Amino acid sequence: MRLSSSTLHRLPPHVAGFSYDRTAQATGIVHFGIGAFHRAHEAWYTDRAMDSGERDWAIAGVSLRSSTVADQLNPQDGLYTLTERSGGESATRLIGSVREVLVAGRNRETIVARIAAPECAIVSFAVTEKGYCRGLGDSLDPSLAEGGFYPLLAEALARRHAAGLPGLTLLSCDNLAENGRQLETLLGEYLAARSSALAGWFAAECTCPATMVDRIVPATTPADLDTLEQRLGLRDEGAVFTERFSQWVIEHRFAGPRPAWEKLGAELVSNVAPYETAKLRMLNGAHSALAHLGLERGHEFVHQAIADPALRPLIERLMRQEAATSFTAAPGQDIGAYADALLARFADPALNHRLIQIAMDGSQKIPQRWLETLAFHQAEGRRCPAILEALAAWLRHVRGEVRPVDDPMAGELRALWQSEGRSGIASALFGPQGRFARYWQADRPTLEELTTKLA
Ligand code: CS2
């Protein structure tokens, strides 16, 4: 039997749940990219915010491509469970904040209408790095943008503008450097190409706060769903499994109303940058290094790779000596303790976080995770041996000869490997004319060192 509004009274008492009236809540948030991460993060904060008395923050989730999540959640009236795992313990909570899941290909008008409705105040995004449709130089790639969230959002904003409704807060929850500013620039470019009046209204009435989002959410497996069904007595096709830890730091720059997420642990600050940079370069930077080096050494999960004595010192070096020293911490931000906590999170075997999940889309991840750190140190005349090891492993991976490469640039990278070969690939990507030279231009000794590592 499936979890839904009509079966939820059958849930066992150990499953915690909300007490607000779901049906009475207006849709205050439209969210693009309703994958497991959103369901374990913003939707979880919002559910608990409504449980603590906040009202009218139901979420309409949007999937841009696949109907998988719609098919999981809509038959369950948007209900799903979140299970926190830590050590041998697990605790499950029923989440009620998601009202519906809409699919861009078949619910276009409804999506636009939800965003254009007076009760909508926030549009949020967890569309992954590639979902922003950036081309070379981080500006919008117009050919990609048409298949992304841009046309839907532009139409909805035009309706709000025409109707004299207030602007919106557009909240990027993706692992990009300065995610708010990037969203603001990219959407600004998209709107300006259509209507300068709309672009002007957007700039004046909407805000795009920066955020640092953090929660490790391994992809749910069929075995996870089966075990959960045994525990719940109900089938939950939309279940998410995550760690106990969660962090959300948000720039305090909202255009209108918002849920009091800070009651549930979110931090509202005036400058997100030091938190975001620490997270991207230390957590995500180490994650990508573990993924590429760990897969090469035959590991499947993060906890196995971090326990490998040949990798652990390298990862610690990457975090503590290379990433942690590449930015100025905020007052009171304890970077050493942060690194300790990250290592403990990685080591938790309860999570079963697959390295291959992290290895995906490397071309979109390495600039903010590794290359900015390399650029910083190179400018000071310092080298980053740990990041270089990781970069070499990524280069070997994108050659495409060992395992499939899941990356929007996979074809281009493979073709470059074929035309440039081992001796030319590093400089084709990181040399003066390279695809990534905008983030980091390797000096000659570094290019040579990288090339040697590809043997
Ligand atoms: C990971 C992140 O898949 C990846 O690239 O590094 O999803 C990571 O688990 C989250 O950013 C943690 O907050």
mmCIF file with all atom_site columns, N, CA and C in Angstrom, residues 328-376:
data_model
loop_
_atom_site.group_PDB
_atom_site.id
_atom_site.type_symbol
_atom_site.label_atom_id
_atom_site.label_alt_id
_atom_site.label_comp_id
_atom_site.label_asym_id
_atom_site.label_entity_id
_atom_site.label_seq_id
_atom_site.pdbx_PDB_ins_code
_atom_site.Cartn_x
_atom_site.Cartn_y
_atom_site.Cartn_z
_atom_site.occupancy
_atom_site.B_iso_or_equiv
_atom_site.pdbx_formal_charge
_atom_site.auth_seq_id
_atom_site.auth_comp_id
_atom_site.auth_asym_id
_atom_site.auth_atom_id
_atom_site.pdbx_PDB_model_num
ATOM 1   N N  . THR A 1 328 ? 39.699 34.235 3.113   1.00 0.00 ? 328 THR A N  1
ATOM 2   C CA . THR A 1 328 ? 39.678 34.799 4.463   1.00 0.00 ? 328 THR A CA 1
ATOM 3   C C  . THR A 1 328 ? 38.403 34.359 5.169   1.00 0.00 ? 328 THR A C  1
ATOM 4   N N  . ALA A 1 329 ? 38.565 33.726 6.313   1.00 0.00 ? 329 ALA A N  1
ATOM 5   C CA . ALA A 1 329 ? 37.394 33.234 7.053   1.00 0.00 ? 329 ALA A CA 1
ATOM 6   C C  . ALA A 1 329 ? 36.600 34.396 7.653   1.00 0.00 ? 329 ALA A C  1
ATOM 7   N N  . ALA A 1 330 ? 35.326 34.148 7.903   1.00 0.00 ? 330 ALA A N  1
ATOM 8   C CA . ALA A 1 330 ? 34.486 35.146 8.600   1.00 0.00 ? 330 ALA A CA 1
ATOM 9   C C  . ALA A 1 330 ? 34.878 35.152 10.077  1.00 0.00 ? 330 ALA A C  1
ATOM 10  N N  . PRO A 1 331 ? 34.632 36.273 10.782  1.00 0.00 ? 331 PRO A N  1
ATOM 11  C CA . PRO A 1 331 ? 34.927 36.282 12.220  1.00 0.00 ? 331 PRO A CA 1
ATOM 12  C C  . PRO A 1 331 ? 34.169 35.135 12.901  1.00 0.00 ? 331 PRO A C  1
ATOM 13  N N  . GLY A 1 332 ? 34.889 34.363 13.687  1.00 0.00 ? 332 GLY A N  1
ATOM 14  C CA . GLY A 1 332 ? 34.232 33.273 14.414  1.00 0.00 ? 332 GLY A CA 1
ATOM 15  C C  . GLY A 1 332 ? 34.103 31.987 13.620  1.00 0.00 ? 332 GLY A C  1
ATOM 16  N N  . GLN A 1 333 ? 34.465 32.015 12.343  1.00 0.00 ? 333 GLN A N  1
ATOM 17  C CA . GLN A 1 333 ? 34.381 30.776 11.536  1.00 0.00 ? 333 GLN A CA 1
ATOM 18  C C  . GLN A 1 333 ? 35.645 29.952 11.804  1.00 0.00 ? 333 GLN A C  1
ATOM 19  N N  . ASP A 1 334 ? 35.484 28.775 12.425  1.00 0.00 ? 334 ASP A N  1
ATOM 20  C CA . ASP A 1 334 ? 36.642 27.971 12.807  1.00 0.00 ? 334 ASP A CA 1
ATOM 21  C C  . ASP A 1 334 ? 36.928 26.932 11.712  1.00 0.00 ? 334 ASP A C  1
ATOM 22  N N  . ILE A 1 335 ? 37.881 27.250 10.851  1.00 0.00 ? 335 ILE A N  1
ATOM 23  C CA . ILE A 1 335 ? 38.130 26.432 9.665   1.00 0.00 ? 335 ILE A CA 1
ATOM 24  C C  . ILE A 1 335 ? 38.728 25.065 10.021  1.00 0.00 ? 335 ILE A C  1
ATOM 25  N N  . GLY A 1 336 ? 39.565 25.033 11.064  1.00 0.00 ? 336 GLY A N  1
ATOM 26  C CA . GLY A 1 336 ? 40.154 23.756 11.484  1.00 0.00 ? 336 GLY A CA 1
ATOM 27  C C  . GLY A 1 336 ? 39.067 22.800 11.970  1.00 0.00 ? 336 GLY A C  1
ATOM 28  N N  . ALA A 1 337 ? 38.153 23.325 12.782  1.00 0.00 ? 337 ALA A N  1
ATOM 29  C CA . ALA A 1 337 ? 37.058 22.496 13.297  1.00 0.00 ? 337 ALA A CA 1
ATOM 30  C C  . ALA A 1 337 ? 36.143 22.073 12.150  1.00 0.00 ? 337 ALA A C  1
ATOM 31  N N  . TYR A 1 338 ? 35.989 22.956 11.173  1.00 0.00 ? 338 TYR A N  1
ATOM 32  C CA . TYR A 1 338 ? 35.158 22.636 10.009  1.00 0.00 ? 338 TYR A CA 1
ATOM 33  C C  . TYR A 1 338 ? 35.750 21.438 9.258   1.00 0.00 ? 338 TYR A C  1
ATOM 34  N N  . ALA A 1 339 ? 37.062 21.469 9.052   1.00 0.00 ? 339 ALA A N  1
ATOM 35  C CA . ALA A 1 339 ? 37.723 20.350 8.357   1.00 0.00 ? 339 ALA A CA 1
ATOM 36  C C  . ALA A 1 339 ? 37.550 19.048 9.156   1.00 0.00 ? 339 ALA A C  1
ATOM 37  N N  . ASP A 1 340 ? 37.715 19.119 10.484  1.00 0.00 ? 340 ASP A N  1
ATOM 38  C CA . ASP A 1 340 ? 37.540 17.915 11.313  1.00 0.00 ? 340 ASP A CA 1
ATOM 39  C C  . ASP A 1 340 ? 36.134 17.348 11.134  1.00 0.00 ? 340 ASP A C  1
ATOM 40  N N  . ALA A 1 341 ? 35.154 18.256 11.155  1.00 0.00 ? 341 ALA A N  1
ATOM 41  C CA . ALA A 1 341 ? 33.758 17.811 11.053  1.00 0.00 ? 341 ALA A CA 1
ATOM 42  C C  . ALA A 1 341 ? 33.488 17.186 9.681   1.00 0.00 ? 341 ALA A C  1
ATOM 43  N N  . LEU A 1 342 ? 34.073 17.767 8.640   1.00 0.00 ? 342 LEU A N  1
ATOM 44  C CA . LEU A 1 342 ? 33.865 17.210 7.290   1.00 0.00 ? 342 LEU A CA 1
ATOM 45  C C  . LEU A 1 342 ? 34.422 15.794 7.205   1.00 0.00 ? 342 LEU A C  1
ATOM 46  N N  . LEU A 1 343 ? 35.625 15.602 7.765   1.00 0.00 ? 343 LEU A N  1
ATOM 47  C CA . LEU A 1 343 ? 36.240 14.273 7.700   1.00 0.00 ? 343 LEU A CA 1
ATOM 48  C C  . LEU A 1 343 ? 35.376 13.246 8.434   1.00 0.00 ? 343 LEU A C  1
ATOM 49  N N  . ALA A 1 344 ? 34.790 13.666 9.551   1.00 0.00 ? 344 ALA A N  1
ATOM 50  C CA . ALA A 1 344 ? 33.925 12.745 10.299  1.00 0.00 ? 344 ALA A CA 1
ATOM 51  C C  . ALA A 1 344 ? 32.663 12.429 9.489   1.00 0.00 ? 344 ALA A C  1
ATOM 52  N N  . ARG A 1 345 ? 32.127 13.430 8.806   1.00 0.00 ? 345 ARG A N  1
ATOM 53  C CA . ARG A 1 345 ? 30.932 13.174 7.988   1.00 0.00 ? 345 ARG A CA 1
ATOM 54  C C  . ARG A 1 345 ? 31.260 12.206 6.850   1.00 0.00 ? 345 ARG A C  1
ATOM 55  N N  . PHE A 1 346 ? 32.381 12.413 6.208   1.00 0.00 ? 346 PHE A N  1
ATOM 56  C CA . PHE A 1 346 ? 32.760 11.530 5.092   1.00 0.00 ? 346 PHE A CA 1
ATOM 57  C C  . PHE A 1 346 ? 32.933 10.080 5.574   1.00 0.00 ? 346 PHE A C  1
ATOM 58  N N  . ALA A 1 347 ? 33.413 9.941  6.813   1.00 0.00 ? 347 ALA A N  1
ATOM 59  C CA . ALA A 1 347 ? 33.759 8.599  7.303   1.00 0.00 ? 347 ALA A CA 1
ATOM 60  C C  . ALA A 1 347 ? 32.533 7.777  7.718   1.00 0.00 ? 347 ALA A C  1
ATOM 61  N N  . ASP A 1 348 ? 31.365 8.387  7.789   1.00 0.00 ? 348 ASP A N  1
ATOM 62  C CA . ASP A 1 348 ? 30.184 7.681  8.303   1.00 0.00 ? 348 ASP A CA 1
ATOM 63  C C  . ASP A 1 348 ? 29.727 6.590  7.314   1.00 0.00 ? 348 ASP A C  1
ATOM 64  N N  . PRO A 1 349 ? 29.857 5.329  7.701   1.00 0.00 ? 349 PRO A N  1
ATOM 65  C CA . PRO A 1 349 ? 29.506 4.252  6.751   1.00 0.00 ? 349 PRO A CA 1
ATOM 66  C C  . PRO A 1 349 ? 28.001 4.114  6.551   1.00 0.00 ? 349 PRO A C  1
ATOM 67  N N  . ALA A 1 350 ? 27.214 4.766  7.419   1.00 0.00 ? 350 ALA A N  1
ATOM 68  C CA . ALA A 1 350 ? 25.758 4.615  7.306   1.00 0.00 ? 350 ALA A CA 1
ATOM 69  C C  . ALA A 1 350 ? 25.216 5.269  6.043   1.00 0.00 ? 350 ALA A C  1
ATOM 70  N N  . LEU A 1 351 ? 25.981 6.204  5.462   1.00 0.00 ? 351 LEU A N  1
ATOM 71  C CA . LEU A 1 351 ? 25.434 6.985  4.343   1.00 0.00 ? 351 LEU A CA 1
ATOM 72  C C  . LEU A 1 351 ? 25.501 6.268  3.003   1.00 0.00 ? 351 LEU A C  1
ATOM 73  N N  . ASN A 1 352 ? 26.503 5.411  2.830   1.00 0.00 ? 352 ASN A N  1
ATOM 74  C CA . ASN A 1 352 ? 26.670 4.751  1.526   1.00 0.00 ? 352 ASN A CA 1
ATOM 75  C C  . ASN A 1 352 ? 26.584 5.741  0.366   1.00 0.00 ? 352 ASN A C  1
ATOM 76  N N  . HIS A 1 353 ? 27.406 6.759  0.417   1.00 0.00 ? 353 HIS A N  1
ATOM 77  C CA . HIS A 1 353 ? 27.400 7.801  -0.618  1.00 0.00 ? 353 HIS A CA 1
ATOM 78  C C  . HIS A 1 353 ? 28.312 7.353  -1.752  1.00 0.00 ? 353 HIS A C  1
ATOM 79  N N  . ARG A 1 354 ? 27.731 7.140  -2.912  1.00 0.00 ? 354 ARG A N  1
ATOM 80  C CA . ARG A 1 354 ? 28.499 6.590  -4.050  1.00 0.00 ? 354 ARG A CA 1
ATOM 81  C C  . ARG A 1 354 ? 29.409 7.635  -4.688  1.00 0.00 ? 354 ARG A C  1
ATOM 82  N N  . LEU A 1 355 ? 30.664 7.214  -4.912  1.00 0.00 ? 355 LEU A N  1
ATOM 83  C CA . LEU A 1 355 ? 31.640 8.112  -5.550  1.00 0.00 ? 355 LEU A CA 1
ATOM 84  C C  . LEU A 1 355 ? 31.205 8.490  -6.965  1.00 0.00 ? 355 LEU A C  1
ATOM 85  N N  . ILE A 1 356 ? 30.563 7.571  -7.655  1.00 0.00 ? 356 ILE A N  1
ATOM 86  C CA . ILE A 1 356 ? 30.174 7.830  -9.042  1.00 0.00 ? 356 ILE A CA 1
ATOM 87  C C  . ILE A 1 356 ? 29.141 8.961  -9.121  1.00 0.00 ? 356 ILE A C  1
ATOM 88  N N  . GLN A 1 357 ? 28.320 9.091  -8.064  1.00 0.00 ? 357 GLN A N  1
ATOM 89  C CA . GLN A 1 357 ? 27.337 10.191 -8.006  1.00 0.00 ? 357 GLN A CA 1
ATOM 90  C C  . GLN A 1 357 ? 28.067 11.538 -7.990  1.00 0.00 ? 357 GLN A C  1
ATOM 91  N N  . ILE A 1 358 ? 29.173 11.596 -7.254  1.00 0.00 ? 358 ILE A N  1
ATOM 92  C CA . ILE A 1 358 ? 29.926 12.847 -7.138  1.00 0.00 ? 358 ILE A CA 1
ATOM 93  C C  . ILE A 1 358 ? 30.746 13.111 -8.403  1.00 0.00 ? 358 ILE A C  1
ATOM 94  N N  . ALA A 1 359 ? 31.207 12.023 -9.045  1.00 0.00 ? 359 ALA A N  1
ATOM 95  C CA . ALA A 1 359 ? 32.053 12.181 -10.247 1.00 0.00 ? 359 ALA A CA 1
ATOM 96  C C  . ALA A 1 359 ? 31.278 12.788 -11.418 1.00 0.00 ? 359 ALA A C  1
ATOM 97  N N  . MET A 1 360 ? 29.953 12.711 -11.347 1.00 0.00 ? 360 MET A N  1
ATOM 98  C CA . MET A 1 360 ? 29.112 13.227 -12.435 1.00 0.00 ? 360 MET A CA 1
ATOM 99  C C  . MET A 1 360 ? 29.311 14.739 -12.651 1.00 0.00 ? 360 MET A C  1
ATOM 100 N N  . ASP A 1 361 ? 29.278 15.166 -13.894 1.00 0.00 ? 361 ASP A N  1
ATOM 101 C CA . ASP A 1 361 ? 29.322 16.594 -14.233 1.00 0.00 ? 361 ASP A CA 1
ATOM 102 C C  . ASP A 1 361 ? 30.583 17.298 -13.742 1.00 0.00 ? 361 ASP A C  1
ATOM 103 N N  . GLY A 1 362 ? 31.703 16.588 -13.737 1.00 0.00 ? 362 GLY A N  1
ATOM 104 C CA . GLY A 1 362 ? 32.946 17.174 -13.230 1.00 0.00 ? 362 GLY A CA 1
ATOM 105 C C  . GLY A 1 362 ? 33.305 18.501 -13.897 1.00 0.00 ? 362 GLY A C  1
ATOM 106 N N  . SER A 1 363 ? 33.040 18.617 -15.191 1.00 0.00 ? 363 SER A N  1
ATOM 107 C CA . SER A 1 363 ? 33.437 19.855 -15.889 1.00 0.00 ? 363 SER A CA 1
ATOM 108 C C  . SER A 1 363 ? 32.735 21.076 -15.310 1.00 0.00 ? 363 SER A C  1
ATOM 109 N N  . GLN A 1 364 ? 31.556 20.847 -14.732 1.00 0.00 ? 364 GLN A N  1
ATOM 110 C CA . GLN A 1 364 ? 30.786 21.959 -14.158 1.00 0.00 ? 364 GLN A CA 1
ATOM 111 C C  . GLN A 1 364 ? 31.215 22.244 -12.719 1.00 0.00 ? 364 GLN A C  1
ATOM 112 N N  . LYS A 1 365 ? 31.913 21.282 -12.127 1.00 0.00 ? 365 LYS A N  1
ATOM 113 C CA . LYS A 1 365 ? 32.227 21.383 -10.696 1.00 0.00 ? 365 LYS A CA 1
ATOM 114 C C  . LYS A 1 365 ? 33.650 21.858 -10.425 1.00 0.00 ? 365 LYS A C  1
ATOM 115 N N  . ILE A 1 366 ? 34.600 21.442 -11.296 1.00 0.00 ? 366 ILE A N  1
ATOM 116 C CA . ILE A 1 366 ? 35.995 21.700 -10.925 1.00 0.00 ? 366 ILE A CA 1
ATOM 117 C C  . ILE A 1 366 ? 36.369 23.184 -10.848 1.00 0.00 ? 366 ILE A C  1
ATOM 118 N N  . PRO A 1 367 ? 35.737 24.092 -11.589 1.00 0.00 ? 367 PRO A N  1
ATOM 119 C CA . PRO A 1 367 ? 36.187 25.491 -11.435 1.00 0.00 ? 367 PRO A CA 1
ATOM 120 C C  . PRO A 1 367 ? 36.079 25.993 -10.000 1.00 0.00 ? 367 PRO A C  1
ATOM 121 N N  . GLN A 1 368 ? 34.890 25.886 -9.401  1.00 0.00 ? 368 GLN A N  1
ATOM 122 C CA . GLN A 1 368 ? 34.705 26.420 -8.042  1.00 0.00 ? 368 GLN A CA 1
ATOM 123 C C  . GLN A 1 368 ? 35.282 25.509 -6.960  1.00 0.00 ? 368 GLN A C  1
ATOM 124 N N  . ARG A 1 369 ? 35.499 24.230 -7.276  1.00 0.00 ? 369 ARG A N  1
ATOM 125 C CA . ARG A 1 369 ? 36.009 23.294 -6.266  1.00 0.00 ? 369 ARG A CA 1
ATOM 126 C C  . ARG A 1 369 ? 37.530 23.257 -6.218  1.00 0.00 ? 369 ARG A C  1
ATOM 127 N N  . TRP A 1 370 ? 38.183 23.345 -7.411  1.00 0.00 ? 370 TRP A N  1
ATOM 128 C CA . TRP A 1 370 ? 39.651 23.199 -7.459  1.00 0.00 ? 370 TRP A CA 1
ATOM 129 C C  . TRP A 1 370 ? 40.349 24.376 -8.126  1.00 0.00 ? 370 TRP A C  1
ATOM 130 N N  . LEU A 1 371 ? 39.821 24.801 -9.263  1.00 0.00 ? 371 LEU A N  1
ATOM 131 C CA . LEU A 1 371 ? 40.611 25.733 -10.080 1.00 0.00 ? 371 LEU A CA 1
ATOM 132 C C  . LEU A 1 371 ? 40.777 27.100 -9.413  1.00 0.00 ? 371 LEU A C  1
ATOM 133 N N  . GLU A 1 372 ? 39.760 27.553 -8.697  1.00 0.00 ? 372 GLU A N  1
ATOM 134 C CA . GLU A 1 372 ? 39.897 28.856 -8.029  1.00 0.00 ? 372 GLU A CA 1
ATOM 135 C C  . GLU A 1 372 ? 40.956 28.781 -6.921  1.00 0.00 ? 372 GLU A C  1
ATOM 136 N N  . THR A 1 373 ? 41.032 27.642 -6.269  1.00 0.00 ? 373 THR A N  1
ATOM 137 C CA . THR A 1 373 ? 42.070 27.452 -5.240  1.00 0.00 ? 373 THR A CA 1
ATOM 138 C C  . THR A 1 373 ? 43.458 27.454 -5.892  1.00 0.00 ? 373 THR A C  1
ATOM 139 N N  . LEU A 1 374 ? 43.577 26.733 -6.998  1.00 0.00 ? 374 LEU A N  1
ATOM 140 C CA . LEU A 1 374 ? 44.856 26.696 -7.719  1.00 0.00 ? 374 LEU A CA 1
ATOM 141 C C  . LEU A 1 374 ? 45.269 28.096 -8.145  1.00 0.00 ? 374 LEU A C  1
ATOM 142 N N  . ALA A 1 375 ? 44.311 28.850 -8.682  1.00 0.00 ? 375 ALA A N  1
ATOM 143 C CA . ALA A 1 375 ? 44.622 30.201 -9.172  1.00 0.00 ? 375 ALA A CA 1
ATOM 144 C C  . ALA A 1 375 ? 45.105 31.088 -8.024  1.00 0.00 ? 375 ALA A C  1
ATOM 145 N N  . PHE A 1 376 ? 44.444 30.984 -6.892  1.00 0.00 ? 376 PHE A N  1
ATOM 146 C CA . PHE A 1 376 ? 44.822 31.803 -5.733  1.00 0.00 ? 376 PHE A CA 1
ATOM 147 C C  . PHE A 1 376 ? 46.266 31.515 -5.323  1.00 0.00 ? 376 PHE A C  1
#
